[in-house]
CSV table of C-alpha atoms and ligand atoms in Angstrom, one decimal:
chain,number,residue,atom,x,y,z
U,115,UNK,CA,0.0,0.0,0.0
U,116,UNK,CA,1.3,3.5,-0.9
U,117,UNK,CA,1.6,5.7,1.9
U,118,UNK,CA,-0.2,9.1,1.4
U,119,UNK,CA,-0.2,12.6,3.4
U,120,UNK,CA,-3.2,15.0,2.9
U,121,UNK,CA,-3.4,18.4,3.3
U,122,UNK,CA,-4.0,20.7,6.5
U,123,UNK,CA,-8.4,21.4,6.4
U,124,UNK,CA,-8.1,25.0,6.0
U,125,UNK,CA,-10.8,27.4,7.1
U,126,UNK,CA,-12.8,28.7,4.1
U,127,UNK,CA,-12.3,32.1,5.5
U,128,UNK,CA,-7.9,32.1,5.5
U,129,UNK,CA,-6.3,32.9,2.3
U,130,UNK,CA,-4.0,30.2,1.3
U,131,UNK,CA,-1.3,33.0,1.1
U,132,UNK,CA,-2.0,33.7,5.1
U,133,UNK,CA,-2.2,30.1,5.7
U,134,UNK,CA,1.4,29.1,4.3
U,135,UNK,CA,2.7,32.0,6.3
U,136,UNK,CA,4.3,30.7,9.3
U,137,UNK,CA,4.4,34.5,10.5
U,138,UNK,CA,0.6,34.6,9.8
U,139,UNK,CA,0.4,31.2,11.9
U,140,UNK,CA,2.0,32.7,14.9
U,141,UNK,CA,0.9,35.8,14.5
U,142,UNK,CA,-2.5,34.7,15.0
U,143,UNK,CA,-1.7,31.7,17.1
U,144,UNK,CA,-5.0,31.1,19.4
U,145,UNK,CA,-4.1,31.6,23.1
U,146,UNK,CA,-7.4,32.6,25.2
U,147,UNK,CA,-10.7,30.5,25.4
U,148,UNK,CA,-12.3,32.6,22.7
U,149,UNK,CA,-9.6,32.3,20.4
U,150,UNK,CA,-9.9,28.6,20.7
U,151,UNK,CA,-14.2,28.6,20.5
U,152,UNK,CA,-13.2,29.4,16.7
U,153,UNK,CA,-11.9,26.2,16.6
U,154,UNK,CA,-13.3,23.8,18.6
U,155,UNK,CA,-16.5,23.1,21.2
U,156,UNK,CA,-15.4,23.9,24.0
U,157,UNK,CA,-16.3,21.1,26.7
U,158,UNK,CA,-16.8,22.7,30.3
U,159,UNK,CA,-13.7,20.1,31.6
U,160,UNK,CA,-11.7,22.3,28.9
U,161,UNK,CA,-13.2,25.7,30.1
U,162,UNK,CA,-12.2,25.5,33.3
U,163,UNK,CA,-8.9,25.0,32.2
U,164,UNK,CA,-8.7,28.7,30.4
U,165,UNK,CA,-10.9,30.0,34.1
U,166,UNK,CA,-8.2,28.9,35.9
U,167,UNK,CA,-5.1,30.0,33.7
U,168,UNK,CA,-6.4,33.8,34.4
U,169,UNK,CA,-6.1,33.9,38.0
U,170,UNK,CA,-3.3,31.2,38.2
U,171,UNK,CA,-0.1,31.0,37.0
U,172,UNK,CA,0.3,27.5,37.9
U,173,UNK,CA,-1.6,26.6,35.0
U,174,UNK,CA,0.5,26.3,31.8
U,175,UNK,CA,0.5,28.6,28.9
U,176,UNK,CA,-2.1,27.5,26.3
U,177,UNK,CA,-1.4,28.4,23.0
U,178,UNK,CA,-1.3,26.3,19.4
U,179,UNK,CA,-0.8,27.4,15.7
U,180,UNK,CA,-4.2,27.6,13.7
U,181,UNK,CA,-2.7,25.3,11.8
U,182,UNK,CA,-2.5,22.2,14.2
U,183,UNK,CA,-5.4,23.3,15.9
U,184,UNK,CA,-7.0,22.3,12.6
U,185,UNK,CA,-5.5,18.7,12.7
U,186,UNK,CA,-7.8,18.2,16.4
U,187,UNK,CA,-11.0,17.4,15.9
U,188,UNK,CA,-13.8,20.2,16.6
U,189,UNK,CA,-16.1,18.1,18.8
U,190,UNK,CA,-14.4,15.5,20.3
U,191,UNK,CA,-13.1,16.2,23.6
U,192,UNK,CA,-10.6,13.0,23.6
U,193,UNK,CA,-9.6,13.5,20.2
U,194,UNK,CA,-5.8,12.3,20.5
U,195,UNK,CA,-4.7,15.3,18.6
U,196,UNK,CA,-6.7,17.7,21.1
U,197,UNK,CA,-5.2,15.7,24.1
U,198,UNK,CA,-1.7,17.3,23.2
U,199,UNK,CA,-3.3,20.9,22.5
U,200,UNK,CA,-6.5,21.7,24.2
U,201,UNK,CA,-5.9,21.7,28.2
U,202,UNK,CA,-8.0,19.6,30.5
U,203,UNK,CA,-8.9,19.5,33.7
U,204,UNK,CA,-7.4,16.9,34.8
U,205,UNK,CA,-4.1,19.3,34.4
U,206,UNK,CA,-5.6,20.0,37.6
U,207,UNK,CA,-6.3,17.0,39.6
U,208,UNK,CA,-4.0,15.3,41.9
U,209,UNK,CA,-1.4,13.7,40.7
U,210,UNK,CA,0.4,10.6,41.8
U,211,UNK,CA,3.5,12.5,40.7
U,212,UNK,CA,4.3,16.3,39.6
U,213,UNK,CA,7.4,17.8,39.2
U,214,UNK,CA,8.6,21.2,38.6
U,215,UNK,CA,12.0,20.3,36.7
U,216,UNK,CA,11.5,16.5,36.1
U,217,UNK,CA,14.5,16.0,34.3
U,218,UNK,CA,16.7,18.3,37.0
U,219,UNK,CA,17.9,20.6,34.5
U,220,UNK,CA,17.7,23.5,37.0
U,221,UNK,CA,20.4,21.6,39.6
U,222,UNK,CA,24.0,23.4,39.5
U,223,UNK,CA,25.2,20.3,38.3
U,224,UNK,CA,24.1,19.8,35.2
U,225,UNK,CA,23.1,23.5,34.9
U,226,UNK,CA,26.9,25.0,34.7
U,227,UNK,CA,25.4,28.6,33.0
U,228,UNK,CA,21.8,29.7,32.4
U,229,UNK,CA,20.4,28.1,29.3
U,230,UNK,CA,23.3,25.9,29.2
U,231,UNK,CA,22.4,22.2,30.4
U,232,UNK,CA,25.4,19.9,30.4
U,233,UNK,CA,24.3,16.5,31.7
U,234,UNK,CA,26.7,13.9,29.4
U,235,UNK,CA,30.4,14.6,28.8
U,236,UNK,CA,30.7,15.2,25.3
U,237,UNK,CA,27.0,17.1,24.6
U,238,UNK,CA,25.1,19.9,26.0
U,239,UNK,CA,21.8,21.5,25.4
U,240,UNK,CA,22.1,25.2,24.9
U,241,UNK,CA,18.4,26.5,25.3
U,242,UNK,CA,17.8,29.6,22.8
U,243,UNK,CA,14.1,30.8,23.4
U,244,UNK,CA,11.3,30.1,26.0
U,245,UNK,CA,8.4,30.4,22.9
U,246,UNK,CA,7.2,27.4,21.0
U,247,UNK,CA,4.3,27.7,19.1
U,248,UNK,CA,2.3,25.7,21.0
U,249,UNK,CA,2.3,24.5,24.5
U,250,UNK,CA,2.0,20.6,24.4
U,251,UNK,CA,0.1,19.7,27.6
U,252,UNK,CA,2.5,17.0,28.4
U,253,UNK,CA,5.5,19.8,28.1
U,254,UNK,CA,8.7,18.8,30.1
U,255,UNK,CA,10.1,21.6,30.4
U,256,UNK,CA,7.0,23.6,31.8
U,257,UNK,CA,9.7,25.6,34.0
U,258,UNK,CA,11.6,27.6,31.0
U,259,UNK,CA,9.1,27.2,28.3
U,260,UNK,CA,6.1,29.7,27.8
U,261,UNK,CA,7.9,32.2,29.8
U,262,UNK,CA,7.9,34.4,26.6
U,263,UNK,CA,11.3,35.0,26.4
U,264,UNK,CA,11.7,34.9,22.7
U,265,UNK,CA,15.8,35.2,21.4
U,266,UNK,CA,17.5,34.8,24.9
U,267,UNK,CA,19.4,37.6,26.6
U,268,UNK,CA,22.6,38.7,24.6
U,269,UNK,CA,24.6,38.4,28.3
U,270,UNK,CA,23.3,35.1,28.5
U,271,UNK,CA,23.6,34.6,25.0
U,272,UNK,CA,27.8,35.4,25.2
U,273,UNK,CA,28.1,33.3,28.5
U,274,UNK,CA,26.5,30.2,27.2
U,275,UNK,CA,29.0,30.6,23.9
U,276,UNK,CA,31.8,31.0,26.1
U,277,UNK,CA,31.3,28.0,28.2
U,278,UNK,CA,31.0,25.9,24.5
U,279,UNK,CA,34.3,27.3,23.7
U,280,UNK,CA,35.9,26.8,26.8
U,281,UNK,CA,34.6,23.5,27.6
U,282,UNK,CA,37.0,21.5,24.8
U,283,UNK,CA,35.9,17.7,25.2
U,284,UNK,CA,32.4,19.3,24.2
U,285,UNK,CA,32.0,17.3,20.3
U,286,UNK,CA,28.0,18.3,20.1
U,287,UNK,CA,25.4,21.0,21.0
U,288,UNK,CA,21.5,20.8,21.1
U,289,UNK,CA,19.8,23.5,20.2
U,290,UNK,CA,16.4,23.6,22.0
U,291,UNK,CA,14.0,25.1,24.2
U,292,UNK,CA,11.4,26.1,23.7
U,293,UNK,CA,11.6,26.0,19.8
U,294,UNK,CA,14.6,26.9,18.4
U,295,UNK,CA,13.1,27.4,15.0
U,296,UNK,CA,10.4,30.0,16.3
U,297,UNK,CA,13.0,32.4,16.1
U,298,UNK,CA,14.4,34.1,12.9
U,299,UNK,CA,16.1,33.4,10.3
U,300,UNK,CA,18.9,35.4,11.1
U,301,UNK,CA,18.9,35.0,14.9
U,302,UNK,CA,19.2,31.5,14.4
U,303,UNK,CA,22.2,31.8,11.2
U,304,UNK,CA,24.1,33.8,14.0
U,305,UNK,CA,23.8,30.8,16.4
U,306,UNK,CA,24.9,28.3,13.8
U,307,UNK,CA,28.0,30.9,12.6
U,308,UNK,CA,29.1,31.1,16.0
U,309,UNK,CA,28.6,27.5,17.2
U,310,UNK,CA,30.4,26.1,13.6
U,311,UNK,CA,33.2,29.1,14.5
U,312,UNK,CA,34.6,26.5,17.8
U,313,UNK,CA,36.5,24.1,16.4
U,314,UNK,CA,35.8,21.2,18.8
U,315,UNK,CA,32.1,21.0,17.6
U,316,UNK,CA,31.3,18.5,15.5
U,317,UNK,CA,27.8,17.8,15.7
U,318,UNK,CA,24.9,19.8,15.9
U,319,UNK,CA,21.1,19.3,16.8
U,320,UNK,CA,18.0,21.6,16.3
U,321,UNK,CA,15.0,20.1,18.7
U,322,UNK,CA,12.3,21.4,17.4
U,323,UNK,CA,8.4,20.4,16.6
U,324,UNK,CA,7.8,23.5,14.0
U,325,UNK,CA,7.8,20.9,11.5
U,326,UNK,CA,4.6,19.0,13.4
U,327,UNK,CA,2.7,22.6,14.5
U,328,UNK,CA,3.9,24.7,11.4
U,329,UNK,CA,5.6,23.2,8.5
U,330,UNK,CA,5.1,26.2,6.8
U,331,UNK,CA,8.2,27.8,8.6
U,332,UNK,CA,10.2,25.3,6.8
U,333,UNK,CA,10.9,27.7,3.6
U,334,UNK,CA,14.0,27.5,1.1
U,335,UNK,CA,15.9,30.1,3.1
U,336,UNK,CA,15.6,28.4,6.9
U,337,UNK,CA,17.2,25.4,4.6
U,338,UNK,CA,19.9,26.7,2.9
U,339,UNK,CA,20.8,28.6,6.8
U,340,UNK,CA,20.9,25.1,8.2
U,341,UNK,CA,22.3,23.5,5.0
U,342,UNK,CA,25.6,25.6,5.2
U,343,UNK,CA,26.1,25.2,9.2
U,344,UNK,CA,26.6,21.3,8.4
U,345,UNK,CA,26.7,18.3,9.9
U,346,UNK,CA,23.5,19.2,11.8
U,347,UNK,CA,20.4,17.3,12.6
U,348,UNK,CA,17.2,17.8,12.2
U,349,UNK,CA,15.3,16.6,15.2
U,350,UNK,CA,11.7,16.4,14.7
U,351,UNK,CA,8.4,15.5,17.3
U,352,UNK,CA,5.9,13.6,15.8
U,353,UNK,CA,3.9,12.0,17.7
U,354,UNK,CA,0.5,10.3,15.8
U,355,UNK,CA,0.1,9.6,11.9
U,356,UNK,CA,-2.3,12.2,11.5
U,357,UNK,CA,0.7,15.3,11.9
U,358,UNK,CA,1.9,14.1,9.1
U,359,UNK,CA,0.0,16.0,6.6
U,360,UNK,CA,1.2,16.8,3.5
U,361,UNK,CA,2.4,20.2,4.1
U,362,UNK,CA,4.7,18.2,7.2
U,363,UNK,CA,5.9,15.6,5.0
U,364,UNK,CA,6.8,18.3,2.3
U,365,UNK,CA,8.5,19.7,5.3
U,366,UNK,CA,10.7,16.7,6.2
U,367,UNK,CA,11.6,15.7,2.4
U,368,UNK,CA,12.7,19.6,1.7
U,369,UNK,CA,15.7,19.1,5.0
U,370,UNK,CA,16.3,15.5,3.8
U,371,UNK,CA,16.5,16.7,0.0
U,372,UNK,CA,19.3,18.9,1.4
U,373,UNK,CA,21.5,16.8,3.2
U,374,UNK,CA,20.0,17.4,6.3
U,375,UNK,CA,19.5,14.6,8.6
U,376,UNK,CA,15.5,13.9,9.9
U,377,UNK,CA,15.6,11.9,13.1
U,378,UNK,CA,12.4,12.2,15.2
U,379,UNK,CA,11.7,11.6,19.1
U,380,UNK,CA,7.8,10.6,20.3
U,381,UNK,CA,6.4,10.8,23.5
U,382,UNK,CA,4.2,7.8,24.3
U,383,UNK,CA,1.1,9.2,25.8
U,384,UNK,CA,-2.2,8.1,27.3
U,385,UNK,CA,-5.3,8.4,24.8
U,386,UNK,CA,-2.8,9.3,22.0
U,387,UNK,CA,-0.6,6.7,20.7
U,388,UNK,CA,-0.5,4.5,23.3
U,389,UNK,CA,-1.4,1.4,20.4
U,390,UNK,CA,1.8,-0.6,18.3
U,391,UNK,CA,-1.4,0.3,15.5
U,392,UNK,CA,-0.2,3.9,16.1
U,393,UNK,CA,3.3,3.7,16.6
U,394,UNK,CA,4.0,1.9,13.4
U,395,UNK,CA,2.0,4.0,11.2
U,396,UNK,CA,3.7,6.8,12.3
U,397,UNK,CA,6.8,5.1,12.5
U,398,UNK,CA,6.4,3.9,8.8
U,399,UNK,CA,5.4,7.2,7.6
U,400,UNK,CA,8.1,9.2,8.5
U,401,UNK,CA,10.8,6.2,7.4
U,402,UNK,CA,9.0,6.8,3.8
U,403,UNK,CA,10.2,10.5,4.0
U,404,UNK,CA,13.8,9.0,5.2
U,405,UNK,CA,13.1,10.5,9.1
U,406,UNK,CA,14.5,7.8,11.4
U,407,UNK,CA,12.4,7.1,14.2
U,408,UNK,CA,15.0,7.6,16.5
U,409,UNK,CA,13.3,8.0,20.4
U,410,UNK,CA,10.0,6.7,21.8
U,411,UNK,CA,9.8,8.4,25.1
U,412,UNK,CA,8.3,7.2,28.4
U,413,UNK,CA,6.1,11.1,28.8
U,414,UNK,CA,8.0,12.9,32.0
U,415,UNK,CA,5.7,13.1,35.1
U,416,UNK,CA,6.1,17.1,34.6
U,417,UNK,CA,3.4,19.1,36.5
U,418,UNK,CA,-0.4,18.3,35.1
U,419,UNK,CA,0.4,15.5,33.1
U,420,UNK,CA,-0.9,12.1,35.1
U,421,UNK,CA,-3.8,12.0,32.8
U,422,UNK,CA,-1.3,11.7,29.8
U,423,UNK,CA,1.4,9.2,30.8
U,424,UNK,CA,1.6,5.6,30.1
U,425,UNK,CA,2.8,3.2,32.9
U,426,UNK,CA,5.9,1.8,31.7
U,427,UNK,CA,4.7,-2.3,32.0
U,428,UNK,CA,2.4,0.1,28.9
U,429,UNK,CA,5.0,1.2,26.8
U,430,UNK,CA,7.3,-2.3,27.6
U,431,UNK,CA,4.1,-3.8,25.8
U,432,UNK,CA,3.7,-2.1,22.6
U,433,UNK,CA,7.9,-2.2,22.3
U,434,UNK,CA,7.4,-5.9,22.3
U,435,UNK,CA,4.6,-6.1,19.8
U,436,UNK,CA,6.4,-4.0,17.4
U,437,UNK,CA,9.5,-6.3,17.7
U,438,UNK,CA,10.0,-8.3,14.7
U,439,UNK,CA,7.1,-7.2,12.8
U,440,UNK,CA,8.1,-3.3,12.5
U,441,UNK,CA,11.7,-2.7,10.5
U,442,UNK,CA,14.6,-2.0,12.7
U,443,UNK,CA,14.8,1.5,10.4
U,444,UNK,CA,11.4,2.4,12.1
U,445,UNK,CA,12.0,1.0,15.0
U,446,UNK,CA,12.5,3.9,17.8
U,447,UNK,CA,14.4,2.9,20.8
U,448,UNK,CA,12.1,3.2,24.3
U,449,UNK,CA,13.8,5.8,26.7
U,450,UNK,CA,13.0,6.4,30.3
U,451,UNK,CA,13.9,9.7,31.8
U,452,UNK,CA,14.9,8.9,35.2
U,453,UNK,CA,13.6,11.6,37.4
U,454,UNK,CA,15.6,14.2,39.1
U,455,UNK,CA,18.6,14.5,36.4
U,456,UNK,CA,19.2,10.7,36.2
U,457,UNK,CA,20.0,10.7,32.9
U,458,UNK,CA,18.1,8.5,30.3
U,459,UNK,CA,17.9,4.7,30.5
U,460,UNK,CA,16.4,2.3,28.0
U,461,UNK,CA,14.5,-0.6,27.5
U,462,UNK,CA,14.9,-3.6,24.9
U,463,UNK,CA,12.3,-6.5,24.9
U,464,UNK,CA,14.2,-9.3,27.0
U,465,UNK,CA,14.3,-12.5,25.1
U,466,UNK,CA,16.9,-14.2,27.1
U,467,UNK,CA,15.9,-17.5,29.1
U,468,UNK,CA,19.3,-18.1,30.8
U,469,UNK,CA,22.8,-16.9,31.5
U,470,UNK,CA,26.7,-18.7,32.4
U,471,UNK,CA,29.7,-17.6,31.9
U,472,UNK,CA,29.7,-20.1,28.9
U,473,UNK,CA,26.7,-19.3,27.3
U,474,UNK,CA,23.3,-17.7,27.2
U,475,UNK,CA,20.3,-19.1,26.4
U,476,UNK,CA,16.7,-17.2,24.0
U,477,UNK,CA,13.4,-17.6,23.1
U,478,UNK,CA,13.8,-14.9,19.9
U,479,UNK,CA,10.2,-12.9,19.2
U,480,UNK,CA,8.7,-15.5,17.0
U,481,UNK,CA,9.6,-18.8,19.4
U,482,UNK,CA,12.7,-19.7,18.3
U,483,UNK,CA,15.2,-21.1,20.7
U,484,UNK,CA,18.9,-20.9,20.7
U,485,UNK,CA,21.8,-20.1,22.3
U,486,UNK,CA,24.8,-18.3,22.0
U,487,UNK,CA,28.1,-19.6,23.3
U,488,UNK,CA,31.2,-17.1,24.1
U,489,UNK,CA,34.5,-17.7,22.1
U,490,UNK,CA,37.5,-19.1,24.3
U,491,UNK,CA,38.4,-16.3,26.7
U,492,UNK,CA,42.2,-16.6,26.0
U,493,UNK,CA,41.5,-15.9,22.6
U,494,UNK,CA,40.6,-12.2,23.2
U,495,UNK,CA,43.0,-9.3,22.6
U,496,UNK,CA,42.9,-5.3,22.0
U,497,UNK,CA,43.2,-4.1,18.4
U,498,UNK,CA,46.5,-3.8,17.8
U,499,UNK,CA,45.9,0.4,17.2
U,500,UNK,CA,43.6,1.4,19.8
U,501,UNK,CA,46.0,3.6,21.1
U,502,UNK,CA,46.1,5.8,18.2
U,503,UNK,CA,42.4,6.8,19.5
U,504,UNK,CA,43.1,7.2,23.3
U,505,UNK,CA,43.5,10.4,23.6
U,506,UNK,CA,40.1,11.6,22.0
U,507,UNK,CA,38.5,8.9,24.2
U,508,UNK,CA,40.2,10.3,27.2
U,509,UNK,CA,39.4,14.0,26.1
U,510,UNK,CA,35.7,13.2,25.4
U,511,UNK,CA,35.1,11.7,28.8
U,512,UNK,CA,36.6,14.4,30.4
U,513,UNK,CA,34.5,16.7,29.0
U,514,UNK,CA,32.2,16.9,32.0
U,515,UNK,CA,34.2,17.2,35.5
O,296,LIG,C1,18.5,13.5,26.0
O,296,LIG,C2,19.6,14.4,26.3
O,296,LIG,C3,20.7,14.5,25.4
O,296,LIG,C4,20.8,13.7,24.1
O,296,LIG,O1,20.9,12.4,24.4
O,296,LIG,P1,21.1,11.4,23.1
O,296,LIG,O2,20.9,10.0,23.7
O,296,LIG,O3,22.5,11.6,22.6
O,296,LIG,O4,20.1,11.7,22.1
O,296,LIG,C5,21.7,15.4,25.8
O,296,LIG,N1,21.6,16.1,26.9
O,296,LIG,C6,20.6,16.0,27.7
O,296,LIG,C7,20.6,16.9,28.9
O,296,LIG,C8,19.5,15.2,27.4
O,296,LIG,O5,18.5,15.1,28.3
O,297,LIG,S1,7.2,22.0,21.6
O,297,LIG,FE1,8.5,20.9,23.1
O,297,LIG,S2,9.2,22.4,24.5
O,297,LIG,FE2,7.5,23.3,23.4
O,297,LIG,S3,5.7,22.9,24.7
O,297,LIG,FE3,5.8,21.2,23.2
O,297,LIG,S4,7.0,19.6,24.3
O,297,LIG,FE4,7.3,21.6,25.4
């Protein structure tokens, strides 16, 4: 079967001009309850939601891009798209757990200089902006993001830079957020020129979900900025089928058509995707545009979001269905956040039935049992050149003190 992408249902009453304007689509992005009656029927567990947000700042920013509100569906309250956009009130309940900063992002340790956060030796995040273009419900990062702070500080700015520079062993840095592409095109060329003027950076990342809540932004020139600043990656977040609309996979061929590396993360999330029927249409759709499903998340238990996590026996589950059926290529590797700054671990589906020194012992996915016996220990030796690499090994790892 031929995989297919339809376009975004555009109200009658935009110009198709407007609508393909990512300007247009932030500029009239819908942030209060009346801006978002245009678009959907409001439920009463929704309007409380925007009641609430007035008086309390506890309450996360609302706000989504016309465009992706059109992808939710107008009626249905448990619509998976209008899960991730429309707020709840369950935001609101108790949880079983909240968090301010569930990944610990704000402790000194991994938090060396404002909006630098520098958990693994050799990579750091460097967050640029506090806007996306819309506030998914099940945000992470609910303590930087939606604080409006558009192009961060240029004192910040100059200190995060310098700590790149200074910090040698550094080989990559992650360009999030917030959204990294919600700023301009020349704000973000000016990142990229001074990032690719440090020799010791190699790699380069761009987090960002424009792609998913506003393709449009993906125009000729963001690509031929990003294009030049090479090797960089384009990290996207799709997260159900139905994001990937035409306009999005026009998006994701237009970076890949340039060189540019498409690797997407996914949260798994309750009432979303949370079915192997889900994950793998996604999963095959964006391997048809040549994005690699790279990370399926376990969803962070950040502040308000009980109502859209997963338990993790949940996610183990449709990880093992997928196994065997879905290509490796589209496979995305299950990642646990552990909370507090742990760093991630993963998961794989366990197929091993027993263990010795000798030999272990599996049942593979489809029943097949084998085992695998080790080679003769007194067989094993270095390669002969390893030392010609040890010093970059020792320099990477000493990256982060
Ligand atoms: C997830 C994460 C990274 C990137 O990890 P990869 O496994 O390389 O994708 C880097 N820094 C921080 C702080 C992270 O949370
Ligand atoms: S785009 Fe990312 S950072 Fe922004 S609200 Fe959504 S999950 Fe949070």
């Amino acid at each position: 079967m031929k995989l297919t992408y339809t376009p975004s249902p555009k109200p009658e009453s935009v110009s198709s001009q407007d609508w393909d304007d990512w300007t247009w689509q932030l500029r009239h992005s819908l942030k209060s309850e009346k801006d978002f009656s245009t678009y959907f029927d409001l439920a009463e567990s929704e309007r409380k939601v925007f009641a609430t947000s007035e008086n309390a700042k506890e309450v996360f920013n609302i706000r989504t891009t016309p465009y992706y509100a059109s992808l939710a569906s107008k009626t249905i309250v448990n619509d998976p798209i209008r899960r991730i956009l429309v707020p709840h009130e369950k935001e609101l309940f108790d949880p079983k757990q909240a968090m301010l900063d569930p990944l610990g992002e704000r402790k000194s340790k991994n938090n060396p200089v404002p909006r630098i956060i520098h958990r693994y030796s050799d990579r750091v995040l460097f967050l640029i902006t506090d806007i996306c273009s819309v506030y998914c419900r099940y945000c992470t990062r609910k303590h930087f993001t939606g604080s409006d702070q558009a192009f961060i500080k240029n004192s910040e700015y100059e200190n995060a830079i310098e700590y790149i520079r200074k910090t040698t062993g550094l080989r990559e840095v992650i360009l999030s957020g917030g959204d990294p592409l919600t700023i301009s095109d020349g704000q973000l060329e000016r990142v990229l020129i001074d990032l690719r003027a440090i020799d010791h950076v190699e790699i380069i990342r761009i987090g960002t979900r424009m792609p998913v809540v506003a393709p449009m932004r993906v125009t000729d020139n963001l690509v031929k900025i990003i294009k030049k600043a090479k090797p960089v990656f384009l990290m996207t977040h799709f997260n159900h089928p139905r994001e990937l609309t035409s306009e999005a996979a026009e998006a994701v061929e237009r970076f890949v058509d340039n060189g540019i590396p498409v690797m997407n993360q996914m949260v798994l999330l309750n009432g979303v995707n949370n079915h192997p029927a889900i994950v793998q249409a996604l999963s095959r759709r964006l391997l048809y545009l040549r994005a690699k499903p790279y990370y399926m998340f376990q969803c962070d238990p950040s502040i308000g979001t009980d109502y859209l996590r997963t338990t993790i026996e949940d996610s183990l589950q449709i990880q093992k269905e997928l196994w065997g059926h879905l290509s490796g290529l589209a496979m995305p590797n299950l990642a646990v956040d552990i909370p507090d700054g742990g760093g991630k671990t993963y998961y794989t589906p366990d197929f091993e039935t027993s263990s010795s020194l000798e030999k272990r012992s599996y049942i593979g996915w489809d029943g097949v049992e084998a085992d695998y016996v080790n080679p003769e220990a007194s067989h094993i030796v270095k390669p002969l050149d390893y030392e010609l690499y040890l010093d970059e090994w020792e320099s990477l790892k000493a990256a982060k003190k």
